[in-house]
mmCIF file of C-alpha atoms and ligand atoms in Angstrom:
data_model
loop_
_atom_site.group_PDB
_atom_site.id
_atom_site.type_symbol
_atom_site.label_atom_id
_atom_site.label_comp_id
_atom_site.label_asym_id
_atom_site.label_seq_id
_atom_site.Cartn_x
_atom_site.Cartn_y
_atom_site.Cartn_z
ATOM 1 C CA UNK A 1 -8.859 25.695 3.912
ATOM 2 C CA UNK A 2 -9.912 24.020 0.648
ATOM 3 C CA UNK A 3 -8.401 20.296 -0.339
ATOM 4 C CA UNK A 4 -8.803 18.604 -3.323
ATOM 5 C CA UNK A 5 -9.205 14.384 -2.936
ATOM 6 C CA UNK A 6 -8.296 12.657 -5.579
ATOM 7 C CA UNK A 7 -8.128 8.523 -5.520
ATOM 8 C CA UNK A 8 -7.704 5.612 -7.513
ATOM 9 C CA UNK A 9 -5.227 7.278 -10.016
ATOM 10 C CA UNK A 10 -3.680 3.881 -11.190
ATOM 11 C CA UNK A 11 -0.850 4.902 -13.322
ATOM 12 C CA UNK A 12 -3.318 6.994 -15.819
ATOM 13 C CA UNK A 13 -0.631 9.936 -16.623
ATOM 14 C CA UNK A 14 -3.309 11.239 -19.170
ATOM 15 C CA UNK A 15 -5.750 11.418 -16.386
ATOM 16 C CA UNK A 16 -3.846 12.530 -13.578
ATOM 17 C CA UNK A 17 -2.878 15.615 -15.810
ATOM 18 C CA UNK A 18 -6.239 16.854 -16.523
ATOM 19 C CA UNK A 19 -7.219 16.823 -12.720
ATOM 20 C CA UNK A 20 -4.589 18.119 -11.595
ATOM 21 C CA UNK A 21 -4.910 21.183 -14.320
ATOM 22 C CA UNK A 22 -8.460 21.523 -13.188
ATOM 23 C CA UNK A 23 -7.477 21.604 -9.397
ATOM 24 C CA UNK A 24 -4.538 23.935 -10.052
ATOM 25 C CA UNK A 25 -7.137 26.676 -11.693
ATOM 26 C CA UNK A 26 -9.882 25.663 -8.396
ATOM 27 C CA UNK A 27 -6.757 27.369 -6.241
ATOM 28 C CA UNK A 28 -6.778 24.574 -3.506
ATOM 29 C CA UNK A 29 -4.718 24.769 -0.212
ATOM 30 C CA UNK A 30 -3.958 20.863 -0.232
ATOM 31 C CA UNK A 31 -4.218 17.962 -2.499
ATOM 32 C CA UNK A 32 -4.528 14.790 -0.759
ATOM 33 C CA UNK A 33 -4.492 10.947 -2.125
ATOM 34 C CA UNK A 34 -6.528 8.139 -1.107
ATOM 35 C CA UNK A 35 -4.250 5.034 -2.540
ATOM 36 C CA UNK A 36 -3.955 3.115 -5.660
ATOM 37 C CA UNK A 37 -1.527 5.506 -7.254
ATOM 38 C CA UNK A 38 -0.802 2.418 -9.441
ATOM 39 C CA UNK A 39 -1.501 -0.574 -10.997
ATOM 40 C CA UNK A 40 -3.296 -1.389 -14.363
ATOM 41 C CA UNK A 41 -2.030 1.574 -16.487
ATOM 42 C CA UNK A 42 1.669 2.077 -18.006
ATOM 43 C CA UNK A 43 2.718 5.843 -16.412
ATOM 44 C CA UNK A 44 3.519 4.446 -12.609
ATOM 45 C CA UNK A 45 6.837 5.877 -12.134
ATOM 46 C CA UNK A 46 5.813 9.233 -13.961
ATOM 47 C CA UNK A 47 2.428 9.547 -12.033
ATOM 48 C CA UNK A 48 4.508 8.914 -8.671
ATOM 49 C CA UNK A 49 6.972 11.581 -9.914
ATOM 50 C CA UNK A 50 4.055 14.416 -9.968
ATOM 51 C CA UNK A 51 2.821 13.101 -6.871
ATOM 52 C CA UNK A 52 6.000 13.249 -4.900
ATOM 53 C CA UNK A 53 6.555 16.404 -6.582
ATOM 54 C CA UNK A 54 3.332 18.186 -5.655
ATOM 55 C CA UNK A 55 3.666 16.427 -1.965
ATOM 56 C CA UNK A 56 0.817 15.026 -1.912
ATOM 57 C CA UNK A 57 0.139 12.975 1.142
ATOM 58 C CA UNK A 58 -1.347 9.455 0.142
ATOM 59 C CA UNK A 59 -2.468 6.427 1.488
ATOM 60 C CA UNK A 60 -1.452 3.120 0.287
ATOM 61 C CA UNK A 61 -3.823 1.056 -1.631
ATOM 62 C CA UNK A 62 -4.404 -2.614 -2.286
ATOM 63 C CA UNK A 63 -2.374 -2.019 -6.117
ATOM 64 C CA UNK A 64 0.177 -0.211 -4.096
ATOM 65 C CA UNK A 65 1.033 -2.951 -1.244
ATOM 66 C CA UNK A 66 1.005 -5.580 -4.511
ATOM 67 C CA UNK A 67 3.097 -3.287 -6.702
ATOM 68 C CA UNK A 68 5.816 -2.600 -3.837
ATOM 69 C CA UNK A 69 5.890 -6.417 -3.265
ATOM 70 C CA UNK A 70 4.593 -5.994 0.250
ATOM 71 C CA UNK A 71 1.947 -8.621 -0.764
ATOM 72 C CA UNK A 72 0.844 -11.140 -3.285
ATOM 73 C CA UNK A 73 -1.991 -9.993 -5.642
ATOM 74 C CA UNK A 74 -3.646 -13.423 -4.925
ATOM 75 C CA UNK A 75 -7.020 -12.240 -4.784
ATOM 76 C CA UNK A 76 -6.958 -9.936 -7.644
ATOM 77 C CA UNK A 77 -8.705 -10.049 -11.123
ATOM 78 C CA UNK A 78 -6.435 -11.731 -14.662
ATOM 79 C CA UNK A 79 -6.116 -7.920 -15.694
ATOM 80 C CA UNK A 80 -5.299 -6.626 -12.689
ATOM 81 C CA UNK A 81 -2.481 -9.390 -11.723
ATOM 82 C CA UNK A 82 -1.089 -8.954 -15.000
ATOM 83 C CA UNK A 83 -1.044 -5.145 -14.058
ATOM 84 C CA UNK A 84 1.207 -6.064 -11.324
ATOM 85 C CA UNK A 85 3.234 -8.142 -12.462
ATOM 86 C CA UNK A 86 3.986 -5.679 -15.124
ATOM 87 C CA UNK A 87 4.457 -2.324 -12.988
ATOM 88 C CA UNK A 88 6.648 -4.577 -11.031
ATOM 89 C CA UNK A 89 8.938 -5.090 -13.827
ATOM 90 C CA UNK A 90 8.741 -1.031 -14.796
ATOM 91 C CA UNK A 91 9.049 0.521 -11.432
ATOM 92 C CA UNK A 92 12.700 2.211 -10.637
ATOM 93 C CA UNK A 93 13.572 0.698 -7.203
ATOM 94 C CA UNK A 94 12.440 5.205 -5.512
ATOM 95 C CA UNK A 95 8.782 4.140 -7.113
ATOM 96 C CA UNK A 96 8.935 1.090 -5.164
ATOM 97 C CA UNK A 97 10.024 2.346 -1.607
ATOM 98 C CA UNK A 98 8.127 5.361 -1.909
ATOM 99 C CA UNK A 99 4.801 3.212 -2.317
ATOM 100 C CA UNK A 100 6.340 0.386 0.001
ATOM 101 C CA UNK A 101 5.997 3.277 2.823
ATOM 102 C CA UNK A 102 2.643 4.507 2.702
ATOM 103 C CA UNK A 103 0.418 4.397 5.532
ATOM 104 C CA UNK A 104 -2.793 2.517 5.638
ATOM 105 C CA UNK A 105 -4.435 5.766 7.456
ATOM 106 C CA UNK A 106 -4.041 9.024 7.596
ATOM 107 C CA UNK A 107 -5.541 11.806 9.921
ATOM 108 C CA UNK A 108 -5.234 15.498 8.228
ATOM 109 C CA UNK A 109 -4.578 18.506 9.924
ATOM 110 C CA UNK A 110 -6.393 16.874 12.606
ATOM 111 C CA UNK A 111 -9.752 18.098 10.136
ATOM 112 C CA UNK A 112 -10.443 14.464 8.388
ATOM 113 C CA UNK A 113 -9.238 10.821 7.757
ATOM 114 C CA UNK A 114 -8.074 9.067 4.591
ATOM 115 C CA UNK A 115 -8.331 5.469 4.125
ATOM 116 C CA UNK A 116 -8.033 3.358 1.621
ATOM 117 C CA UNK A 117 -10.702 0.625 1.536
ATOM 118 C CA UNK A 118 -12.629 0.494 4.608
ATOM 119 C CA UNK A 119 -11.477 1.687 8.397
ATOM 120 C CA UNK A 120 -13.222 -1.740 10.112
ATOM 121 C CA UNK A 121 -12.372 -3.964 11.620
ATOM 122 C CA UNK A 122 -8.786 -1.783 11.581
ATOM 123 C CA UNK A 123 -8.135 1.080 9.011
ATOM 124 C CA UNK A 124 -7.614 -1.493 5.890
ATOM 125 C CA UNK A 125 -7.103 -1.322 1.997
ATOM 126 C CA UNK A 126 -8.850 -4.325 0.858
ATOM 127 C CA UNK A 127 -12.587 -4.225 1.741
ATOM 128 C CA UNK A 128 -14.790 -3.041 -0.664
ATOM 129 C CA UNK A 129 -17.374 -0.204 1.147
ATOM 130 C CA UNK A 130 -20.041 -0.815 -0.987
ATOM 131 C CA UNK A 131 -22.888 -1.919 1.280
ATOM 132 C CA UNK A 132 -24.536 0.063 3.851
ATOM 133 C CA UNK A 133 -23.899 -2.775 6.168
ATOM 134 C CA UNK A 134 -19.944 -2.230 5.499
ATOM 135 C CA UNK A 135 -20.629 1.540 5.804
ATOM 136 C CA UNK A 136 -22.455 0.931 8.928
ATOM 137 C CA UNK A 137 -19.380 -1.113 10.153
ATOM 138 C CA UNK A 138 -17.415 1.861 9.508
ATOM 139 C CA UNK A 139 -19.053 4.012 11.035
ATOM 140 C CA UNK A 140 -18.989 2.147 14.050
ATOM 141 C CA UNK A 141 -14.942 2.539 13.926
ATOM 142 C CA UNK A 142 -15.015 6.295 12.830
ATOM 143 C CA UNK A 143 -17.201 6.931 15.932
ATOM 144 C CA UNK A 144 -14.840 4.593 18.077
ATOM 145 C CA UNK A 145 -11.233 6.084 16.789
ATOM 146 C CA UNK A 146 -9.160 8.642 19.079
ATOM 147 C CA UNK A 147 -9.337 10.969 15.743
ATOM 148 C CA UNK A 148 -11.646 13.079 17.066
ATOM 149 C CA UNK A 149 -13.275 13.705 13.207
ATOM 150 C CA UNK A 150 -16.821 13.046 11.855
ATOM 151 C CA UNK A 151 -15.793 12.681 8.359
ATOM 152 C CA UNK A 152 -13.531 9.825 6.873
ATOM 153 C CA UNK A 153 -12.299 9.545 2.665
ATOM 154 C CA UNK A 154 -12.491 6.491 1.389
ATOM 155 C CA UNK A 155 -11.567 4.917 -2.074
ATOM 156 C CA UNK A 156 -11.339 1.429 -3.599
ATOM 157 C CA UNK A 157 -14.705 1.088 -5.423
ATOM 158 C CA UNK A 158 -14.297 4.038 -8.335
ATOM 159 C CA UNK A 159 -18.033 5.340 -7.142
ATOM 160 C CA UNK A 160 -18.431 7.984 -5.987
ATOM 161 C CA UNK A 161 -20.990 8.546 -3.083
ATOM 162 C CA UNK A 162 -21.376 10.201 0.455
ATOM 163 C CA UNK A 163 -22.896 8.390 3.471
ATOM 164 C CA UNK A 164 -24.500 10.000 6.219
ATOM 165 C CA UNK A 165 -24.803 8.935 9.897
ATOM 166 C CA UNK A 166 -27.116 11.418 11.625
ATOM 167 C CA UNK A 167 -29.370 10.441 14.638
ATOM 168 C CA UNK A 168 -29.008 6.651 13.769
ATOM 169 C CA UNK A 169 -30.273 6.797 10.353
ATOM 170 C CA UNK A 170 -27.650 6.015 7.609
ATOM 171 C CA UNK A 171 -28.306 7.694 4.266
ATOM 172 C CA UNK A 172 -27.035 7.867 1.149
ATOM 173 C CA UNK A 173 -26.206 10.894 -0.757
ATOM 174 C CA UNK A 174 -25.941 11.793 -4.648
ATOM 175 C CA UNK A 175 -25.565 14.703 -4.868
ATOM 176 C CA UNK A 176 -23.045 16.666 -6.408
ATOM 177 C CA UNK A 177 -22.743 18.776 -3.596
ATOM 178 C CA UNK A 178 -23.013 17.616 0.187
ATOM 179 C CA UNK A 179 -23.462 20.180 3.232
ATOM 180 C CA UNK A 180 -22.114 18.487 6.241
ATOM 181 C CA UNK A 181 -23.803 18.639 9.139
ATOM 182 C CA UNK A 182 -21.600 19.299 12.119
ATOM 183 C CA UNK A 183 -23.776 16.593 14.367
ATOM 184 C CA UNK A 184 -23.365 13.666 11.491
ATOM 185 C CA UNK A 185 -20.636 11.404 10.185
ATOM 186 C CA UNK A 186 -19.388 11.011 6.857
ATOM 187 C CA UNK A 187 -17.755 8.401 5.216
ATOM 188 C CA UNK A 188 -17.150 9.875 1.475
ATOM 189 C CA UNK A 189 -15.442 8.675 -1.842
ATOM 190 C CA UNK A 190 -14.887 10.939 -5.148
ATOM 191 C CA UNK A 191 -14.803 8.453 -7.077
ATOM 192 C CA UNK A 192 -11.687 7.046 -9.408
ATOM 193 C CA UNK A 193 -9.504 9.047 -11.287
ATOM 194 C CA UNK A 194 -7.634 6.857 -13.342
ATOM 195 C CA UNK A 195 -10.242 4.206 -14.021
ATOM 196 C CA UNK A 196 -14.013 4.825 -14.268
ATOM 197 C CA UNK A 197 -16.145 1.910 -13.149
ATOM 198 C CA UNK A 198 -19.876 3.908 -12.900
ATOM 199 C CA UNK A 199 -20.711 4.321 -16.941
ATOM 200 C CA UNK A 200 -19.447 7.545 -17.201
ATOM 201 C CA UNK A 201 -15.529 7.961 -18.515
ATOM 202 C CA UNK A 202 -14.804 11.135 -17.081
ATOM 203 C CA UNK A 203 -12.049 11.240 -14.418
ATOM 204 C CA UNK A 204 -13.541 11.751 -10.845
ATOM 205 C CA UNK A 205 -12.804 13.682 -7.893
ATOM 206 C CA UNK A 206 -13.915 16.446 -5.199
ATOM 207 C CA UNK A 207 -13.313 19.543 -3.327
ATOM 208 C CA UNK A 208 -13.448 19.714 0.216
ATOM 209 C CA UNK A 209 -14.207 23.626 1.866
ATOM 210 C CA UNK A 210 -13.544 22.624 5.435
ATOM 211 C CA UNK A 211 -14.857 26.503 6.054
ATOM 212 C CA UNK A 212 -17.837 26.313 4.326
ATOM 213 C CA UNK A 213 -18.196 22.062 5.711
ATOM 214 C CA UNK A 214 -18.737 21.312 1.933
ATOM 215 C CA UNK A 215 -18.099 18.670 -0.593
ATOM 216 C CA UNK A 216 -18.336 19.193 -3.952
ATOM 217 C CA UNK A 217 -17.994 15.906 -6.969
ATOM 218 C CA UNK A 218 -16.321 16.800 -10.309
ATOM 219 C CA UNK A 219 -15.741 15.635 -13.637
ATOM 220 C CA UNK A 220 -13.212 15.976 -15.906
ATOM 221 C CA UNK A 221 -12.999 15.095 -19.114
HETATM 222 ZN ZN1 ZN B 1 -8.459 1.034 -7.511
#
């Protein structure tokens, strides 16, 4: 079974098309979301279109809870309250309560979980996992869930980057293509999509071969 995880799509039509064109020719089983379909960019109900179309299961993220009016972007950035304020003018009242119903967590096909931000102290979309002390704390609440899993997709930052639990030791991994090891855990992010925040433009994302226990990054232009 192959998936493709995309995340951190906000609203970027252009984006979302050329990932999805380079998934479709990678001949995936499943493509699965990790939250912040929207926010910033102008295509939200036309990105959620594809996405409901396609099926894709998808967390919510912290620009989806704002956007849906489930909270109040009180913590965000100028740009990205102005986002929501806008997309909250634009979206047709299906965009809405489609994003108003998204989970915070998701286990799939009993294989992995998807998360938005962080999964400590509960599964959450607003912490940042962007230290290895947060991605220690993690960790901690991968090992504890009833999931059963050693390997959790995360989102939230636009970086991409794999960390490793093995034997105590947390490590992190850049490399564009990880081997897990069935005694390790993995919390994992493919970076953004729709918004590039590590220097290079490209839209980010990665395949996961749950046969082969391989992740690998891509790129697309
Ligand atoms: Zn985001």
């Amino acid at each position: 079974m192959r998936y493709a995880i995309v995340s951190d799509i906000h609203a970027n039509l252009e984006a979302l098309t050329a990932v999805l064109e380079t998934i479709d020719a990678e001949r995936v089983d499943k493509i699965v979301s990790l939250g912040d379909l929207v926010g910033y960019y102008t295509n939200p109900n036309e990105c959620l279109e594809i996405i409901r179309g396609r099926a894709i299961e998808s967390v919510a993220g912290n620009h989806d809870r704002a956007a849906s009016g489930l909270k109040e972007p009180t913590w965000f950035s100028d740009s990205a309250k102005r986002g929501i304020v806008w997309t909250r003018e634009h979206l047709t009242a299906e965009s809405t309560q489609f994003l108003a119903t998204l989970p915070l967590v998701k286990l799939i096909d009993q294989r992995f979980l998807i998360v938005h931000g962080a999964l400590h102290p509960q599964p959450n979309e607003d912490r940042y996992l962007a230290s290895r002390t947060e991605a220690n704390r993690s960790f901690g609440a991968l090992m504890r869930s009833d999931s059963n899993t050693n390997l959790c997709f995360f989102g939230h930052t636009h970086r991409r980057i794999a960390y490793e639990y093995l034997d105590g030791m947390l490590s992190e991994i850049a490399d564009e293509e990880v081997t897990l090891n069935p005694r390790a855990y993995y919390l994992v992010n493919p970076g953004s999509v729709g918004q590039s925040r590590d220097g290079d433009p490209r839209a980010s994302f990665l395949i996961f071969d749950a046969d082969e226990a391989a992740v690998r990054f891509q790129r697309v232009a």
